[in-house]
Amino acid sequence: MYIIAHGSLILALLTTIAGAGFACIEAWSGQDRTTPWLERAHLVSVLLMVLASSMLLRALVAHDFSLAYVAKFTDLSLPLTYTIAAFWAGQEGSLLFWALCMGLAVALFLYSRSYRELAPRTRQHFWLFYLPVQAFFLMLITYMSNPFAQTMVAPPDGQGLNPLLRNIGMALHPPLLFVGYALFTIPACLALASAFSGERKPWVEVTRNWLLPAWSLLTAGILLGGWWAYMELGWGGYWAWDPVENASLIPWFAATALVHTALLQRRFGVLPRTNVFLACLTLLLCIFATYLVRSGVVESLHAFGSGTVGRPLLLSILFGLALTLSVVTAIPRGDTPPLPELGSRQGAIVVCVWLLVALGAIVLLGTIWPVISQMWETKPVGLTQGFYNSVCLPLFTLLALLLAVAPWFGWRGGMERRWLTAIPVVVWLVALAVGLALGVRPVLAVAGVGAAAAVAATVIAQVILAPQVARTRGFWASHGSHLAFACIVMGVAVSGPFQKTLEVSLAPGEKVAFEGYEFRFDRLREFSTPEMKVQEAVVEVTRDGRSLGELKPQQRLYRNFDHPNSEVGILFSLGNELYSTIHDLNGDRAEPLKISINPMVNWVWIGSLGICLLPLLALRPRRANNVDANRN
Amino acid sequence: MTGIKDNSLRKMIIAMLGLGVLAIFVTAFISGANAPQAKERGTAQRQDTSLDDSVAPLMAKLKDNPNDKEAVSNLAHIFTKSDNWEKAAPFWTKLVMMEPENIGSRYHYGFVLSQLNRFPEAMEQYEAILKTNPKELAAHYYMGMINKYGFKNLEVAKQHFQQALSGTLDDPALEAETKKELASMN
């Protein structure tokens, strides 16, 4: 049966390659007659991918262990949610998922008014650039990373999903990232197509409703990964600047820069070449993220052996970069307006973009540092968290400060009420002075909290001073997102440096006092599910004699995995969140019970929710009365 | 947007794309035709997201605290499960150093070492197990296997298998396997 699934993918690849070949021939001869055929070819290839994906999903749900992929990532006891999530648990499935999302998104785009309003030549060029991308992904999943490889003998049960991945955060984190990655294909290909055909309709306007969801999904995927690390790994933190984490953060910087420069082009027609470059760079960095994770190039942390897809991914990135640079440098300057002045909101956005580019470059270089340092080191090692924290966190703080100040500038320069600009500056200086006077250290944390407060002050002042503007969706899409970003900055600035941790060996009935709280290990509960055996420590928490609730950290022994995993116990709070794990159990004694007090950590997640959802308010329905620029 | 007007540049870019498509075709249908795809052995080493996603944070934990026993143990198990013996070995070494009395870790370490053909070191682990608990008859089975297939010392292998069967092995499957190995030598 899986021959049909694999055959579907091969057929989809053939169809896509044929379409891409025709698109090249047509573009070479300056024709655009085959566009309807290219569209049909795409729809056929998407249907074939849907068929193959359905068969993989069916195999997962039916526990068909004759398929190596199913045997590797599921077992009979795995709950249905995680069984379905196993679709993207491995390399083969995740690449298929990416290709499928990309194909479906482009099929939707094909039926959109935005697409139909493009000039015929631009539509033809869109397929010229898009179909090779799809062909590349189909090549990977048909010949290099085949999800339909079968086992010699079907085992009676599978190996099961890694326990660390059995968390709703991890079930959703990869698909969000992959859908985000997939959606960035549309802006990138349309940017190239528009540059190629001289499309009069600005592509940044056409792809607005694709770029913003792509950005939101990528952001959600990254932040959900952080939340998973916090909830599942039990070390009390959420970001370790590890290559896998950095891999998705690098395209995020480019995408965030693009969201802002696209805004400038839409409103003022500036930076057209920069936008084409950033759109393509974002897509290439998404592929680079997969390359980092899959190739084992960063040996010190991800030496999983030589990846089957590493080399083709690297070649595709280099090829894409060469193609992008060729197109961008070939775009004539034309009558592009000059760059905005620094003392304007446009200028502030450009500075923000440069900060984002700098952050992206630092994280990129830091991540591949072990590879670069191989040139002079015999045993290259990755950079520590300390490096990233000391370089990136000040830049993030600066970014937040800029977000506080920028809204007071006029779009084309000047300030209507100059004294109002002092509001965020005063708020920041006061926060800094008070913090320092109270002896709060580190200074960077104080500066971060001050910057977050300054952004909040700016948004509140804007709401008061311009209530009509504040009632628009656009205001909350931009300023609301900035406020959400400030929440994250504040959460990070406080929860990291001011975290308090205690490790103590406790038996039932014993108690320990820590930072004004009293923790009493009440009892050890044991229970089983078909999936696992659980030992749960019930720890009562009181403060000043008042009960605050119970912490319930667990040790779980999953079926098919012979080492116990820690599950954190949490007492939620917007102030001090109490967080606990059991490292080991000796009889019924927790050895040790680890307790952390994480101040304001939930502001990171509140801000995360806001920053993912609020930009979607800027989505615009395509109205029928939109002027078709290509016909006028 | 002003389109690209230079026709030679346009053609160069189209040619680049055409070559890219051709490369995909050649890789997929000519080079790719030789790639194994229909059947896969259970032990084949493959990349997977679960490795990516679970190893990275554990390594980060180790960077923070190199003596984080849970992280070391998790990494050792993860690499062992994915048959990545080279990667697993250093973590088992560390775990055995941290918990010399932990028999389970020594069993795993011994197994990983024998997969790497480091038979004398593997033997040391099983000897250490027997020193800690002489009743761990399963260790004799593994020592027998190493002698039979590693050192090709059939006589010593036979002795170990016999010792393994001198009491009751906890695992009936292992007992049956030991009897089978012994029978094949007679």
mmCIF file of C-alpha atoms in Angstrom, chain A residues 180-396:
data_model
loop_
_atom_site.group_PDB
_atom_site.id
_atom_site.type_symbol
_atom_site.label_atom_id
_atom_site.label_comp_id
_atom_site.label_asym_id
_atom_site.label_seq_id
_atom_site.Cartn_x
_atom_site.Cartn_y
_atom_site.Cartn_z
ATOM 1 C CA GLY A 180 5.401 29.558 9.422
ATOM 2 C CA TYR A 181 8.379 28.437 7.349
ATOM 3 C CA ALA A 182 6.036 27.248 4.582
ATOM 4 C CA LEU A 183 4.098 30.517 4.423
ATOM 5 C CA PHE A 184 7.280 32.561 3.948
ATOM 6 C CA THR A 185 7.614 30.911 0.538
ATOM 7 C CA ILE A 186 4.801 33.055 -0.876
ATOM 8 C CA PRO A 187 6.310 36.492 -0.105
ATOM 9 C CA ALA A 188 9.744 35.317 -1.229
ATOM 10 C CA CYS A 189 8.583 33.909 -4.574
ATOM 11 C CA LEU A 190 6.217 36.780 -5.267
ATOM 12 C CA ALA A 191 8.952 39.303 -4.436
ATOM 13 C CA LEU A 192 11.243 37.674 -6.993
ATOM 14 C CA ALA A 193 8.435 37.365 -9.539
ATOM 15 C CA SER A 194 7.447 41.030 -9.125
ATOM 16 C CA ALA A 195 11.043 42.146 -9.478
ATOM 17 C CA PHE A 196 11.350 40.023 -12.575
ATOM 18 C CA SER A 197 8.195 41.183 -14.284
ATOM 19 C CA GLY A 198 8.054 44.772 -13.049
ATOM 20 C CA GLU A 199 4.678 44.163 -11.385
ATOM 21 C CA ARG A 200 2.895 47.435 -10.752
ATOM 22 C CA LYS A 201 0.896 46.085 -7.850
ATOM 23 C CA PRO A 202 3.219 46.213 -4.812
ATOM 24 C CA TRP A 203 3.962 42.664 -3.732
ATOM 25 C CA VAL A 204 4.335 43.807 -0.137
ATOM 26 C CA GLU A 205 0.634 44.741 -0.222
ATOM 27 C CA VAL A 206 -0.381 41.549 -2.020
ATOM 28 C CA THR A 207 1.447 39.295 0.451
ATOM 29 C CA ARG A 208 0.573 41.240 3.584
ATOM 30 C CA ASN A 209 -2.071 38.669 4.575
ATOM 31 C CA TRP A 210 0.490 35.878 4.139
ATOM 32 C CA LEU A 211 3.486 37.541 5.728
ATOM 33 C CA LEU A 212 1.772 38.451 8.992
ATOM 34 C CA PRO A 213 0.393 34.948 9.722
ATOM 35 C CA ALA A 214 3.770 33.477 8.731
ATOM 36 C CA TRP A 215 5.488 35.783 11.212
ATOM 37 C CA SER A 216 2.916 35.085 13.934
ATOM 38 C CA LEU A 217 3.195 31.336 13.492
ATOM 39 C CA LEU A 218 6.983 31.389 13.501
ATOM 40 C CA THR A 219 6.940 33.539 16.641
ATOM 41 C CA ALA A 220 4.373 31.253 18.269
ATOM 42 C CA GLY A 221 6.461 28.200 17.400
ATOM 43 C CA ILE A 222 9.605 29.712 18.929
ATOM 44 C CA LEU A 223 7.882 30.882 22.093
ATOM 45 C CA LEU A 224 5.987 27.617 22.497
ATOM 46 C CA GLY A 225 9.357 25.845 22.310
ATOM 47 C CA GLY A 226 10.522 28.036 25.194
ATOM 48 C CA TRP A 227 7.372 27.254 27.171
ATOM 49 C CA TRP A 228 7.894 23.534 26.537
ATOM 50 C CA ALA A 229 11.490 23.768 27.793
ATOM 51 C CA TYR A 230 10.217 25.509 30.933
ATOM 52 C CA MET A 231 7.406 23.022 31.580
ATOM 53 C CA GLU A 232 9.126 19.818 30.554
ATOM 54 C CA LEU A 233 12.866 19.954 31.083
ATOM 55 C CA GLY A 234 12.734 20.919 34.721
ATOM 56 C CA TRP A 235 15.712 23.232 34.846
ATOM 57 C CA GLY A 236 13.568 26.281 35.543
ATOM 58 C CA GLY A 237 14.615 28.219 32.450
ATOM 59 C CA TYR A 238 13.114 28.606 28.988
ATOM 60 C CA TRP A 239 15.921 29.662 26.687
ATOM 61 C CA ALA A 240 19.429 28.199 26.660
ATOM 62 C CA TRP A 241 20.747 29.746 23.407
ATOM 63 C CA ASP A 242 21.234 26.274 22.095
ATOM 64 C CA PRO A 243 21.738 25.802 18.313
ATOM 65 C CA VAL A 244 18.335 24.140 17.961
ATOM 66 C CA GLU A 245 16.670 27.117 19.638
ATOM 67 C CA ASN A 246 18.803 29.629 17.755
ATOM 68 C CA ALA A 247 18.030 27.895 14.459
ATOM 69 C CA SER A 248 14.449 29.140 14.449
ATOM 70 C CA LEU A 249 15.341 32.490 16.007
ATOM 71 C CA ILE A 250 17.685 33.468 13.149
ATOM 72 C CA PRO A 251 14.937 33.592 10.458
ATOM 73 C CA TRP A 252 12.704 35.341 13.002
ATOM 74 C CA PHE A 253 15.064 38.329 13.053
ATOM 75 C CA ALA A 254 14.972 38.570 9.254
ATOM 76 C CA ALA A 255 11.191 38.112 9.202
ATOM 77 C CA THR A 256 10.659 40.789 11.841
ATOM 78 C CA ALA A 257 12.860 43.170 9.882
ATOM 79 C CA LEU A 258 10.824 42.362 6.754
ATOM 80 C CA VAL A 259 7.486 43.015 8.488
ATOM 81 C CA HIS A 260 8.733 46.526 9.300
ATOM 82 C CA THR A 261 10.481 47.380 6.026
ATOM 83 C CA ALA A 262 7.439 46.081 4.111
ATOM 84 C CA LEU A 263 5.355 48.568 6.065
ATOM 85 C CA LEU A 264 7.675 51.365 4.904
ATOM 86 C CA GLN A 265 7.420 50.266 1.276
ATOM 87 C CA ARG A 266 3.638 50.020 1.444
ATOM 88 C CA ARG A 267 3.309 53.521 2.848
ATOM 89 C CA PHE A 268 6.215 55.386 1.295
ATOM 90 C CA GLY A 269 7.556 53.224 -1.508
ATOM 91 C CA VAL A 270 11.025 53.086 0.050
ATOM 92 C CA LEU A 271 13.435 50.127 0.343
ATOM 93 C CA PRO A 272 12.016 48.001 -2.521
ATOM 94 C CA ARG A 273 15.265 46.109 -3.085
ATOM 95 C CA THR A 274 15.828 45.604 0.643
ATOM 96 C CA ASN A 275 12.388 44.025 0.884
ATOM 97 C CA VAL A 276 13.022 41.588 -1.949
ATOM 98 C CA PHE A 277 16.284 40.643 -0.278
ATOM 99 C CA LEU A 278 14.744 40.265 3.188
ATOM 100 C CA ALA A 279 11.821 38.184 1.876
ATOM 101 C CA CYS A 280 14.223 35.754 0.212
ATOM 102 C CA LEU A 281 16.651 35.832 3.123
ATOM 103 C CA THR A 282 13.869 34.856 5.528
ATOM 104 C CA LEU A 283 12.980 31.811 3.449
ATOM 105 C CA LEU A 284 16.632 30.847 3.039
ATOM 106 C CA LEU A 285 17.204 31.189 6.777
ATOM 107 C CA CYS A 286 14.204 28.926 7.409
ATOM 108 C CA ILE A 287 15.936 26.312 5.260
ATOM 109 C CA PHE A 288 19.200 27.116 7.051
ATOM 110 C CA ALA A 289 17.444 26.413 10.360
ATOM 111 C CA THR A 290 16.603 22.938 9.101
ATOM 112 C CA TYR A 291 20.157 22.535 7.841
ATOM 113 C CA LEU A 292 21.562 23.437 11.279
ATOM 114 C CA VAL A 293 19.313 20.958 13.000
ATOM 115 C CA ARG A 294 19.633 18.141 10.487
ATOM 116 C CA SER A 295 23.172 18.179 9.166
ATOM 117 C CA GLY A 296 25.114 17.726 12.398
ATOM 118 C CA VAL A 297 27.284 20.646 11.293
ATOM 119 C CA VAL A 298 27.463 22.031 14.806
ATOM 120 C CA GLU A 299 29.409 19.078 16.092
ATOM 121 C CA SER A 300 29.757 20.100 19.692
ATOM 122 C CA LEU A 301 26.063 19.987 20.371
ATOM 123 C CA HIS A 302 24.388 18.151 17.529
ATOM 124 C CA ALA A 303 26.736 15.464 16.395
ATOM 125 C CA PHE A 304 24.070 13.035 15.255
ATOM 126 C CA GLY A 305 26.282 11.720 12.483
ATOM 127 C CA SER A 306 26.163 12.878 8.923
ATOM 128 C CA GLY A 307 22.651 13.824 7.930
ATOM 129 C CA THR A 308 21.202 12.549 4.687
ATOM 130 C CA VAL A 309 19.713 15.925 3.835
ATOM 131 C CA GLY A 310 22.465 18.212 5.136
ATOM 132 C CA ARG A 311 24.385 18.623 1.893
ATOM 133 C CA PRO A 312 21.388 19.231 -0.400
ATOM 134 C CA LEU A 313 20.020 21.735 2.106
ATOM 135 C CA LEU A 314 23.319 23.620 2.161
ATOM 136 C CA LEU A 315 23.550 23.594 -1.627
ATOM 137 C CA SER A 316 19.992 24.870 -1.931
ATOM 138 C CA ILE A 317 20.755 27.725 0.459
ATOM 139 C CA LEU A 318 23.857 28.749 -1.493
ATOM 140 C CA PHE A 319 21.957 28.467 -4.764
ATOM 141 C CA GLY A 320 19.049 30.499 -3.382
ATOM 142 C CA LEU A 321 21.418 33.159 -2.089
ATOM 143 C CA ALA A 322 23.152 33.463 -5.455
ATOM 144 C CA LEU A 323 19.777 33.704 -7.196
ATOM 145 C CA THR A 324 18.504 36.309 -4.749
ATOM 146 C CA LEU A 325 21.597 38.466 -5.078
ATOM 147 C CA SER A 326 21.411 38.196 -8.872
ATOM 148 C CA VAL A 327 17.806 39.403 -8.877
ATOM 149 C CA VAL A 328 18.254 42.107 -6.238
ATOM 150 C CA THR A 329 21.326 43.607 -7.881
ATOM 151 C CA ALA A 330 19.581 43.523 -11.257
ATOM 152 C CA ILE A 331 16.592 45.579 -10.058
ATOM 153 C CA PRO A 332 17.024 49.087 -11.438
ATOM 154 C CA ARG A 333 17.000 51.866 -8.857
ATOM 155 C CA GLY A 334 14.271 53.650 -10.824
ATOM 156 C CA ASP A 335 12.516 56.509 -9.046
ATOM 157 C CA THR A 336 12.667 55.012 -5.578
ATOM 158 C CA PRO A 337 12.238 57.697 -2.921
ATOM 159 C CA PRO A 338 15.364 58.443 -0.863
ATOM 160 C CA LEU A 339 15.983 56.791 2.471
ATOM 161 C CA PRO A 340 14.108 58.383 5.354
ATOM 162 C CA GLU A 341 15.865 60.731 7.775
ATOM 163 C CA LEU A 342 17.012 59.348 11.084
ATOM 164 C CA GLY A 343 14.851 61.798 13.038
ATOM 165 C CA SER A 344 11.603 60.362 11.727
ATOM 166 C CA ARG A 345 9.502 57.337 12.533
ATOM 167 C CA GLN A 346 10.685 55.836 9.265
ATOM 168 C CA GLY A 347 14.268 56.423 10.373
ATOM 169 C CA ALA A 348 13.575 54.832 13.755
ATOM 170 C CA ILE A 349 12.154 51.766 12.001
ATOM 171 C CA VAL A 350 15.293 51.534 9.856
ATOM 172 C CA VAL A 351 17.421 51.684 13.032
ATOM 173 C CA CYS A 352 15.234 48.930 14.532
ATOM 174 C CA VAL A 353 15.787 46.879 11.406
ATOM 175 C CA TRP A 354 19.534 47.321 11.681
ATOM 176 C CA LEU A 355 19.363 46.204 15.309
ATOM 177 C CA LEU A 356 17.423 43.119 14.256
ATOM 178 C CA VAL A 357 19.934 42.397 11.508
ATOM 179 C CA ALA A 358 22.774 42.792 14.017
ATOM 180 C CA LEU A 359 21.055 40.446 16.458
ATOM 181 C CA GLY A 360 20.447 37.922 13.696
ATOM 182 C CA ALA A 361 24.083 38.105 12.594
ATOM 183 C CA ILE A 362 25.349 37.677 16.165
ATOM 184 C CA VAL A 363 23.137 34.674 16.831
ATOM 185 C CA LEU A 364 24.027 33.173 13.451
ATOM 186 C CA LEU A 365 27.753 33.620 13.989
ATOM 187 C CA GLY A 366 27.521 32.403 17.572
ATOM 188 C CA THR A 367 25.638 29.309 16.493
ATOM 189 C CA ILE A 368 28.084 28.318 13.783
ATOM 190 C CA TRP A 369 31.077 29.443 15.845
ATOM 191 C CA PRO A 370 32.184 25.842 16.513
ATOM 192 C CA VAL A 371 32.398 25.365 12.731
ATOM 193 C CA ILE A 372 34.249 28.631 12.139
ATOM 194 C CA SER A 373 36.655 28.069 15.023
ATOM 195 C CA GLN A 374 37.635 24.704 13.561
ATOM 196 C CA MET A 375 40.005 26.711 11.399
ATOM 197 C CA TRP A 376 42.287 27.352 14.366
ATOM 198 C CA GLU A 377 40.977 25.161 17.198
ATOM 199 C CA THR A 378 41.533 21.443 17.428
ATOM 200 C CA LYS A 379 38.571 20.971 19.761
ATOM 201 C CA PRO A 380 36.080 23.688 18.908
ATOM 202 C CA VAL A 381 33.287 24.282 21.402
ATOM 203 C CA GLY A 382 30.043 26.220 21.259
ATOM 204 C CA LEU A 383 29.649 29.643 22.798
ATOM 205 C CA THR A 384 28.153 29.781 26.275
ATOM 206 C CA GLN A 385 24.863 31.303 27.333
ATOM 207 C CA GLY A 386 26.904 34.039 28.995
ATOM 208 C CA PHE A 387 28.124 35.267 25.613
ATOM 209 C CA TYR A 388 24.641 35.528 24.132
ATOM 210 C CA ASN A 389 23.187 37.083 27.261
ATOM 211 C CA SER A 390 25.869 39.723 27.517
ATOM 212 C CA VAL A 391 25.704 40.639 23.806
ATOM 213 C CA CYS A 392 22.058 40.118 22.859
ATOM 214 C CA LEU A 393 20.170 41.213 25.961
ATOM 215 C CA PRO A 394 21.535 44.806 25.860
ATOM 216 C CA LEU A 395 20.510 44.977 22.185
ATOM 217 C CA PHE A 396 17.019 43.717 23.019
#
